[in-house]
Short mmCIF file of C-alpha atoms and ligand atoms in Angstrom, two decimals:
data_model
loop_
_atom_site.label_atom_id
_atom_site.label_comp_id
_atom_site.label_asym_id
_atom_site.label_seq_id
_atom_site.Cartn_x
_atom_site.Cartn_y
_atom_site.Cartn_z
CA UNK A 1 0.00 0.00 0.00
CA UNK A 2 1.02 3.66 -0.24
CA UNK A 3 1.87 5.68 2.84
CA UNK A 4 3.91 8.70 3.85
CA UNK A 5 6.79 7.67 6.07
CA UNK A 6 8.62 10.36 8.01
CA UNK A 7 12.28 9.40 8.38
CA UNK A 8 13.71 12.88 8.77
CA UNK A 9 12.38 16.20 10.04
CA UNK A 10 12.24 19.14 7.68
CA UNK A 11 10.14 21.13 5.23
CA UNK A 12 6.99 19.87 3.47
CA UNK A 13 9.17 18.09 0.87
CA UNK A 14 10.01 15.35 3.41
CA UNK A 15 6.40 14.12 3.08
CA UNK A 16 6.95 11.62 0.29
CA UNK A 17 4.54 8.81 -0.60
CA UNK A 18 6.21 5.36 -0.56
CA UNK A 19 5.21 1.72 -0.93
CA UNK A 20 5.03 -0.06 2.42
CA UNK A 21 3.68 -3.37 3.75
CA UNK A 22 -0.03 -3.40 4.49
CA UNK A 23 -0.60 -3.55 8.29
CA UNK A 24 -2.51 -6.50 9.80
CA UNK A 25 -4.99 -5.90 12.64
CA UNK A 26 -4.08 -7.59 15.94
CA UNK A 27 -6.41 -8.58 18.77
CA UNK A 28 -9.05 -5.92 19.40
CA UNK A 29 -8.01 -3.90 16.34
CA UNK A 30 -9.63 -2.97 13.05
CA UNK A 31 -8.03 -2.04 9.75
CA UNK A 32 -9.53 0.91 7.90
CA UNK A 33 -9.22 1.68 4.21
CA UNK A 34 -8.69 5.44 4.24
CA UNK A 35 -10.70 7.68 1.95
CA UNK A 36 -9.89 11.16 3.31
CA UNK A 37 -7.31 12.45 5.78
CA UNK A 38 -7.87 15.47 8.02
CA UNK A 39 -4.70 17.57 8.24
CA UNK A 40 -3.79 19.07 11.62
CA UNK A 41 -1.37 21.81 12.65
CA UNK A 42 0.20 19.32 15.08
CA UNK A 43 1.37 17.33 12.03
CA UNK A 44 3.20 20.40 10.73
CA UNK A 45 4.91 20.64 14.11
CA UNK A 46 5.77 16.94 14.20
CA UNK A 47 7.13 17.12 10.64
CA UNK A 48 9.51 19.81 11.92
CA UNK A 49 10.42 17.76 15.01
CA UNK A 50 8.67 20.19 17.37
CA UNK A 51 5.80 18.08 18.67
CA UNK A 52 6.15 16.35 22.02
CA UNK A 53 3.44 13.74 21.35
CA UNK A 54 5.04 12.40 18.14
CA UNK A 55 6.49 8.86 18.19
CA UNK A 56 10.11 8.05 17.32
CA UNK A 57 10.97 8.08 13.59
CA UNK A 58 10.47 6.42 11.20
CA UNK A 59 6.68 6.59 11.38
CA UNK A 60 3.63 7.49 9.32
CA UNK A 61 2.12 10.78 10.52
CA UNK A 62 -1.60 11.55 10.58
CA UNK A 63 -4.07 11.80 13.45
CA UNK A 64 -7.42 11.50 11.74
CA UNK A 65 -9.08 10.04 8.71
CA UNK A 66 -12.32 8.63 7.46
CA UNK A 67 -12.90 5.47 5.46
CA UNK A 68 -14.34 1.97 5.73
CA UNK A 69 -13.38 -0.98 7.90
CA UNK A 70 -11.77 -3.62 5.69
CA UNK A 71 -10.48 -6.19 8.21
CA UNK A 72 -11.20 -7.16 11.82
CA UNK A 73 -8.62 -8.47 14.28
CA UNK A 74 -9.30 -11.44 16.61
CA UNK A 75 -11.91 -10.74 19.28
CA UNK A 76 -13.57 -7.76 17.58
CA UNK A 77 -17.33 -8.13 17.73
CA UNK A 78 -20.18 -5.93 16.61
CA UNK A 79 -18.16 -4.33 13.79
CA UNK A 80 -18.24 -5.32 10.14
CA UNK A 81 -16.22 -4.85 6.98
CA UNK A 82 -17.67 -1.99 4.96
CA UNK A 83 -18.68 0.07 8.02
CA UNK A 84 -17.95 3.78 7.46
CA UNK A 85 -15.86 5.15 10.29
CA UNK A 86 -13.91 8.16 11.55
CA UNK A 87 -10.50 7.22 12.92
CA UNK A 88 -8.57 9.11 15.59
CA UNK A 89 -4.96 8.12 16.25
CA UNK A 90 -1.63 9.40 17.55
CA UNK A 91 -0.11 8.71 14.11
CA UNK A 92 -0.56 6.52 11.03
CA UNK A 93 -3.38 8.21 9.08
CA UNK A 94 -1.26 9.44 6.12
CA UNK A 95 -1.73 6.04 4.48
CA UNK A 96 -4.07 4.03 2.32
CA UNK A 97 -4.79 1.80 5.34
CA UNK A 98 -4.48 2.29 9.08
CA UNK A 99 -4.85 -0.19 11.94
CA UNK A 100 -6.30 1.12 15.22
CA UNK A 101 -7.83 -0.30 18.39
CA UNK A 102 -11.51 -0.82 17.68
CA UNK A 103 -12.52 1.93 20.16
CA UNK A 104 -10.69 4.51 18.00
CA UNK A 105 -12.94 3.83 15.00
CA UNK A 106 -16.04 5.93 15.61
CA UNK A 107 -19.10 5.62 13.40
CA UNK A 108 -18.99 8.10 10.49
CA UNK A 109 -21.74 10.70 10.44
CA UNK A 110 -24.52 9.82 8.01
CA UNK A 111 -25.33 12.80 5.84
CA UNK A 112 -21.76 14.16 6.01
CA UNK A 113 -19.54 13.91 2.94
CA UNK A 114 -16.23 12.05 3.27
CA UNK A 115 -14.44 15.42 3.42
CA UNK A 116 -16.66 16.52 6.30
CA UNK A 117 -16.19 13.22 8.15
CA UNK A 118 -12.42 13.75 7.91
CA UNK A 119 -12.79 17.27 9.29
CA UNK A 120 -14.74 16.81 12.49
CA UNK A 121 -13.03 14.64 15.10
CA UNK A 122 -9.89 16.51 16.19
CA UNK A 123 -11.11 20.08 15.71
CA UNK A 124 -14.58 19.69 17.20
CA UNK A 125 -13.44 17.50 20.10
CA UNK A 126 -10.74 20.05 20.92
CA UNK A 127 -13.16 22.98 20.79
CA UNK A 128 -15.85 21.07 22.67
CA UNK A 129 -13.55 19.86 25.46
CA UNK A 130 -12.03 23.34 25.87
CA UNK A 131 -15.34 25.21 25.90
CA UNK A 132 -17.75 22.76 27.50
CA UNK A 133 -15.70 20.43 29.69
CA UNK A 134 -13.07 22.89 30.87
CA UNK A 135 -14.45 26.43 30.63
CA UNK A 136 -17.98 25.19 31.48
CA UNK A 137 -19.54 27.59 29.01
CA UNK A 138 -22.87 29.23 29.85
CA UNK A 139 -25.09 30.85 27.21
CA UNK A 140 -24.64 34.26 28.88
CA UNK A 141 -20.85 34.11 28.47
CA UNK A 142 -18.98 36.40 26.09
CA UNK A 143 -16.47 34.23 24.25
CA UNK A 144 -13.24 35.03 22.41
CA UNK A 145 -11.67 32.55 19.98
CA UNK A 146 -8.15 33.02 18.52
CA UNK A 147 -7.13 31.72 15.06
CA UNK A 148 -10.89 31.66 14.65
CA UNK A 149 -10.88 31.01 10.89
CA UNK A 150 -8.76 27.86 11.30
CA UNK A 151 -9.79 24.27 11.93
CA UNK A 152 -10.23 24.40 15.71
CA UNK A 153 -11.26 28.06 15.48
CA UNK A 154 -14.19 27.58 13.08
CA UNK A 155 -15.40 24.68 15.23
CA UNK A 156 -15.19 26.79 18.40
CA UNK A 157 -17.02 29.76 16.85
CA UNK A 158 -19.83 27.50 15.61
CA UNK A 159 -20.18 25.75 18.99
CA UNK A 160 -20.08 28.90 21.11
CA UNK A 161 -22.41 30.89 18.86
CA UNK A 162 -24.95 28.02 18.54
CA UNK A 163 -24.84 27.60 22.33
CA UNK A 164 -26.09 31.16 22.56
CA UNK A 165 -22.88 32.96 23.50
CA UNK A 166 -21.92 36.35 22.08
CA UNK A 167 -18.78 35.24 20.27
CA UNK A 168 -15.82 37.21 18.91
CA UNK A 169 -13.23 35.63 16.63
CA UNK A 170 -9.71 36.88 15.98
CA UNK A 171 -7.58 36.03 12.96
CA UNK A 172 -4.46 37.11 11.14
CA UNK A 173 -5.92 38.67 7.99
CA UNK A 174 -8.90 40.78 6.94
CA UNK A 175 -9.95 38.11 4.40
CA UNK A 176 -10.66 35.69 7.24
CA UNK A 177 -12.94 38.04 9.16
CA UNK A 178 -15.95 37.47 6.90
CA UNK A 179 -15.61 33.68 7.31
CA UNK A 180 -15.69 34.12 11.07
CA UNK A 181 -18.79 36.35 11.00
CA UNK A 182 -20.56 33.95 8.62
CA UNK A 183 -20.17 31.19 11.22
CA UNK A 184 -22.16 33.19 13.75
CA UNK A 185 -19.58 35.43 15.42
CA UNK A 186 -20.89 38.80 16.50
CA UNK A 187 -17.56 40.41 15.64
CA UNK A 188 -14.22 39.53 14.09
CA UNK A 189 -10.91 41.22 14.82
CA UNK A 190 -7.63 41.13 12.89
CA UNK A 191 -4.79 40.67 15.38
CA UNK A 192 -2.00 41.45 12.96
CA UNK A 193 -0.89 45.01 12.52
CA UNK A 194 -0.73 47.86 14.97
CA UNK A 195 -3.56 48.80 17.28
CA UNK A 196 -5.11 45.37 17.61
CA UNK A 197 -5.25 45.66 21.41
CA UNK A 198 -7.54 48.70 21.03
CA UNK A 199 -9.78 46.81 18.56
CA UNK A 200 -9.89 43.91 21.00
CA UNK A 201 -10.81 46.21 23.91
CA UNK A 202 -13.69 47.54 21.87
CA UNK A 203 -14.89 44.02 20.99
CA UNK A 204 -14.66 43.03 24.66
CA UNK A 205 -17.31 45.65 25.61
CA UNK A 206 -17.12 47.07 29.14
CA UNK A 207 -17.75 43.69 30.75
CA UNK A 208 -14.87 41.79 29.09
CA UNK A 209 -14.70 38.19 27.91
CA UNK A 210 -15.80 35.36 30.18
CA UNK A 211 -14.12 32.61 28.19
CA UNK A 212 -11.14 32.65 25.80
CA UNK A 213 -10.04 29.71 23.65
CA UNK A 214 -6.41 30.51 22.84
CA UNK A 215 -4.25 28.62 20.31
CA UNK A 216 -1.70 31.23 19.16
CA UNK A 217 0.54 32.14 22.12
CA UNK A 218 2.97 35.07 22.36
CA UNK A 219 1.52 38.56 22.06
CA UNK A 220 -1.97 37.19 21.36
CA UNK A 221 -1.92 35.22 24.62
CA UNK A 222 -0.65 38.28 26.49
CA UNK A 223 -3.33 40.52 24.95
CA UNK A 224 -6.30 38.55 26.28
CA UNK A 225 -5.67 39.15 30.01
CA UNK A 226 -6.53 42.87 30.09
CA UNK A 227 -9.88 42.11 28.42
CA UNK A 228 -10.84 39.15 30.61
CA UNK A 229 -13.91 39.58 32.84
CA UNK A 230 -13.83 38.69 36.54
CA UNK A 231 -14.15 34.89 36.85
CA UNK A 232 -12.90 34.73 33.24
CA UNK A 233 -11.36 31.44 32.04
CA UNK A 234 -8.61 31.15 29.42
CA UNK A 235 -8.22 27.69 27.92
CA UNK A 236 -4.98 27.17 25.99
CA UNK A 237 -5.16 24.46 23.33
CA UNK A 238 -2.06 25.37 21.32
CA UNK A 239 0.58 27.97 20.53
CA UNK A 240 0.79 28.13 16.73
CA UNK A 241 2.97 31.26 16.66
CA UNK A 242 5.92 29.65 18.42
CA UNK A 243 8.70 28.97 15.93
CA UNK A 244 11.50 27.14 17.69
CA UNK A 245 14.59 26.73 15.51
CA UNK A 246 16.87 24.12 16.96
CA UNK A 247 20.16 25.87 16.13
CA UNK A 248 19.06 29.44 16.83
CA UNK A 249 19.55 30.48 20.50
CA UNK A 250 17.47 33.64 19.94
CA UNK A 251 14.50 31.52 18.92
CA UNK A 252 14.85 29.53 22.19
CA UNK A 253 14.62 32.80 24.11
CA UNK A 254 11.61 33.96 22.08
CA UNK A 255 9.91 30.58 22.54
CA UNK A 256 10.48 30.72 26.30
CA UNK A 257 9.07 34.28 26.40
CA UNK A 258 6.02 33.39 24.26
CA UNK A 259 4.99 30.08 25.82
CA UNK A 260 1.64 30.66 27.55
CA UNK A 261 2.06 30.85 31.32
CA UNK A 262 0.65 32.82 34.23
CA UNK A 263 1.57 33.63 37.79
CA UNK A 264 -1.09 32.68 40.36
CA UNK A 265 -0.55 36.03 42.06
CA UNK A 266 -1.63 37.84 38.89
CA UNK A 267 -4.66 35.58 38.42
CA UNK A 268 -6.03 35.99 41.94
CA UNK A 269 -7.10 39.69 42.05
CA UNK A 270 -9.85 39.27 39.40
CA UNK A 271 -10.37 35.53 39.95
CA UNK A 272 -9.00 34.57 36.56
CA UNK A 273 -8.38 30.99 35.51
CA UNK A 274 -5.85 29.49 33.12
CA UNK A 275 -6.32 25.95 31.83
CA UNK A 276 -4.74 23.83 29.12
CA UNK A 277 -6.03 20.89 27.13
CA UNK A 278 -4.74 18.18 24.84
CA UNK A 279 -7.32 15.73 23.50
CA UNK A 280 -4.79 12.96 22.85
CA UNK A 281 -5.47 11.50 26.28
CA UNK A 282 -9.02 10.67 25.14
CA UNK A 283 -7.62 7.85 22.98
CA UNK A 284 -6.84 5.91 26.17
CA UNK A 285 -10.03 6.83 28.00
CA UNK A 286 -12.87 5.05 26.19
CA UNK A 287 -15.68 5.90 28.66
CA UNK A 288 -14.82 9.61 28.62
CA UNK A 289 -14.36 9.63 24.83
CA UNK A 290 -17.74 7.92 24.36
CA UNK A 291 -19.52 10.41 26.62
CA UNK A 292 -17.86 13.51 25.15
CA UNK A 293 -18.29 12.31 21.54
CA UNK A 294 -21.94 11.46 22.22
CA UNK A 295 -22.63 14.93 23.67
CA UNK A 296 -20.81 16.60 20.78
CA UNK A 297 -22.71 14.55 18.17
CA UNK A 298 -26.05 15.42 19.80
CA UNK A 299 -25.15 19.13 19.70
CA UNK A 300 -23.87 18.98 16.11
CA UNK A 301 -27.07 17.27 14.94
CA UNK A 302 -29.38 19.56 16.93
CA UNK A 303 -27.77 22.70 15.49
CA UNK A 304 -27.16 21.45 11.95
CA UNK A 305 -23.42 22.12 12.30
CA UNK A 306 -21.17 21.10 9.40
CA UNK A 307 -17.39 21.45 9.39
CA UNK A 308 -15.84 24.08 7.14
CA UNK A 309 -13.61 22.33 4.60
CA UNK A 310 -11.46 25.11 3.19
CA UNK A 311 -9.25 23.14 0.79
CA UNK A 312 -8.77 19.64 -0.58
CA UNK A 313 -5.65 18.00 -2.04
CA UNK A 314 -4.72 14.62 -3.51
CA UNK A 315 -2.48 12.22 -1.55
CA UNK A 316 0.59 13.15 -3.61
CA UNK A 317 -0.05 16.80 -2.80
CA UNK A 318 0.41 16.37 0.97
CA UNK A 319 3.42 18.78 0.90
CA UNK A 320 1.12 21.41 -0.65
CA UNK A 321 -1.44 20.82 2.10
CA UNK A 322 1.26 21.45 4.74
CA UNK A 323 2.51 24.54 2.88
CA UNK A 324 -0.99 25.97 2.88
CA UNK A 325 -1.43 25.35 6.60
CA UNK A 326 1.90 27.01 7.42
CA UNK A 327 1.14 29.97 5.15
CA UNK A 328 -1.66 31.15 7.48
CA UNK A 329 -3.87 31.49 4.38
CA UNK A 330 -6.08 28.45 5.05
CA UNK A 331 -9.58 28.58 6.44
CA UNK A 332 -11.35 25.71 8.15
CA UNK A 333 -10.03 22.21 7.64
CA UNK A 334 -7.57 21.04 4.99
CA UNK A 335 -8.53 17.58 3.72
CA UNK A 336 -6.37 15.21 1.68
CA UNK A 337 -8.19 12.65 -0.47
CA UNK A 338 -6.62 9.27 -1.12
N1 NAP B 1 -4.87 20.76 22.37
C1 NAP B 1 -5.28 19.95 21.41
O1 NAP B 1 -5.69 18.82 21.67
C2 NAP B 1 -5.27 20.45 20.01
C3 NAP B 1 -5.93 19.76 18.99
C4 NAP B 1 -5.95 20.31 17.72
C5 NAP B 1 -5.27 21.50 17.48
N2 NAP B 1 -4.62 22.12 18.48
C6 NAP B 1 -3.92 23.40 18.25
O2 NAP B 1 -4.88 24.34 17.82
C7 NAP B 1 -4.29 25.24 16.90
C8 NAP B 1 -5.05 25.22 15.59
O3 NAP B 1 -4.87 23.95 14.97
P1 NAP B 1 -5.54 23.62 13.57
O4 NAP B 1 -5.08 22.25 13.21
O5 NAP B 1 -6.98 23.92 13.64
O6 NAP B 1 -4.81 24.66 12.60
P2 NAP B 1 -5.39 25.97 11.90
O7 NAP B 1 -5.97 26.85 12.96
O8 NAP B 1 -6.27 25.59 10.78
O9 NAP B 1 -4.07 26.62 11.31
C9 NAP B 1 -3.16 27.26 12.15
C10 NAP B 1 -3.52 28.75 12.31
O10 NAP B 1 -2.73 29.29 13.35
C11 NAP B 1 -2.61 30.67 13.13
N3 NAP B 1 -1.25 31.12 13.38
C12 NAP B 1 -0.89 32.11 14.21
N4 NAP B 1 0.40 32.31 14.19
C13 NAP B 1 0.92 31.43 13.29
C14 NAP B 1 2.23 31.20 12.79
N5 NAP B 1 3.29 31.90 13.23
N6 NAP B 1 2.40 30.23 11.87
C15 NAP B 1 1.35 29.53 11.41
N7 NAP B 1 0.08 29.72 11.85
C16 NAP B 1 -0.13 30.68 12.77
C17 NAP B 1 -2.99 30.96 11.67
O11 NAP B 1 -4.23 31.65 11.67
P3 NAP B 1 -4.19 33.26 11.70
O12 NAP B 1 -3.32 33.69 10.54
O13 NAP B 1 -5.60 33.64 11.53
O14 NAP B 1 -3.59 33.64 13.00
C18 NAP B 1 -3.14 29.57 11.07
O15 NAP B 1 -4.12 29.55 10.05
C19 NAP B 1 -2.82 24.81 16.76
O16 NAP B 1 -2.07 25.58 17.68
C20 NAP B 1 -2.85 23.37 17.18
O17 NAP B 1 -1.61 22.92 17.64
C21 NAP B 1 -4.62 21.62 19.73
#
């Protein structure tokens, strides 16, 4: 079968499709024939060697895909070849076939296209866990989402706005602001260029934001604290702006400066909270995954939510898909079709 095997870190050109042996499912596992792959920013980071959750090389990257079950390992019951599924994994999805524990193959959503099924798991689970499980969103909350035109960002804006929250999205270009408003945001703010703190203050209204979903880090992370309401909660799910270069000591200093962090003494006066989330742990926690996924699916169906698929590429174009994600020009999810 064909798969992308990462055997050195580097630019998008290291993502080359090769012929590899087809994997066989072991006990409790299923093999899935992949139709579409959902591309994640974490895979850009792992390609560069900057992602802590990546396995040792060589390995096939890829955290999510959709396709059909094509083989069952010993002991798997209640699943069948041909079943359409969404797969979540630590790695392995940049391939024609992937083997995962049966619990990591969730039923695909009927009525969604293959592109949409490849675009929902990571982004919507991340947004849902951050907003609902951690920040404990209430409809009266004023919500701020950073990188709001991106994969996680579009999911978060849709969820918060449909939940009834006045929602503001921030992004790095004026072109993205319309996308954010079209998803239900009351306002959209460009955080690149001078004066963005003033625009943010205006969008915060006198009361400030109750909940912030932050995935950028650096000056964006620092800018949210002055506009946070009392009892406000900031949930950090990423830091896309950090650009660590292994051989550049200045970049180590900048990375250290820009990593999201807070001092308890500065949080206490206005009762502010800082939390962080990584949904990878859900892969090992079947009961929690089942509950959270079930609640998310109920909400998605009730509100007619569909993922924004901003661009599609063929399997051989995976380097182009990564280039687009790094360029900051993408909106919604980037999907690669096998
Ligand atoms: N915690 C978790 O479990 C989890 C799961 C999924 C994703 N994440 C994180 O959530 C964030 C979004 O992930 P995604 O897959 O949905 O990607 P994405 O938002 O579609 O793409 C990344 C976005 O980050 C923004 N960005 C800001 N500074 C950047 C820089 N210096 N270089 C590149 N991009 C920059 C860009 O939007 P603007 O130009 O509009 O700023 C870019 O479009 C990432 O930080 C990712 O690591 C976390």
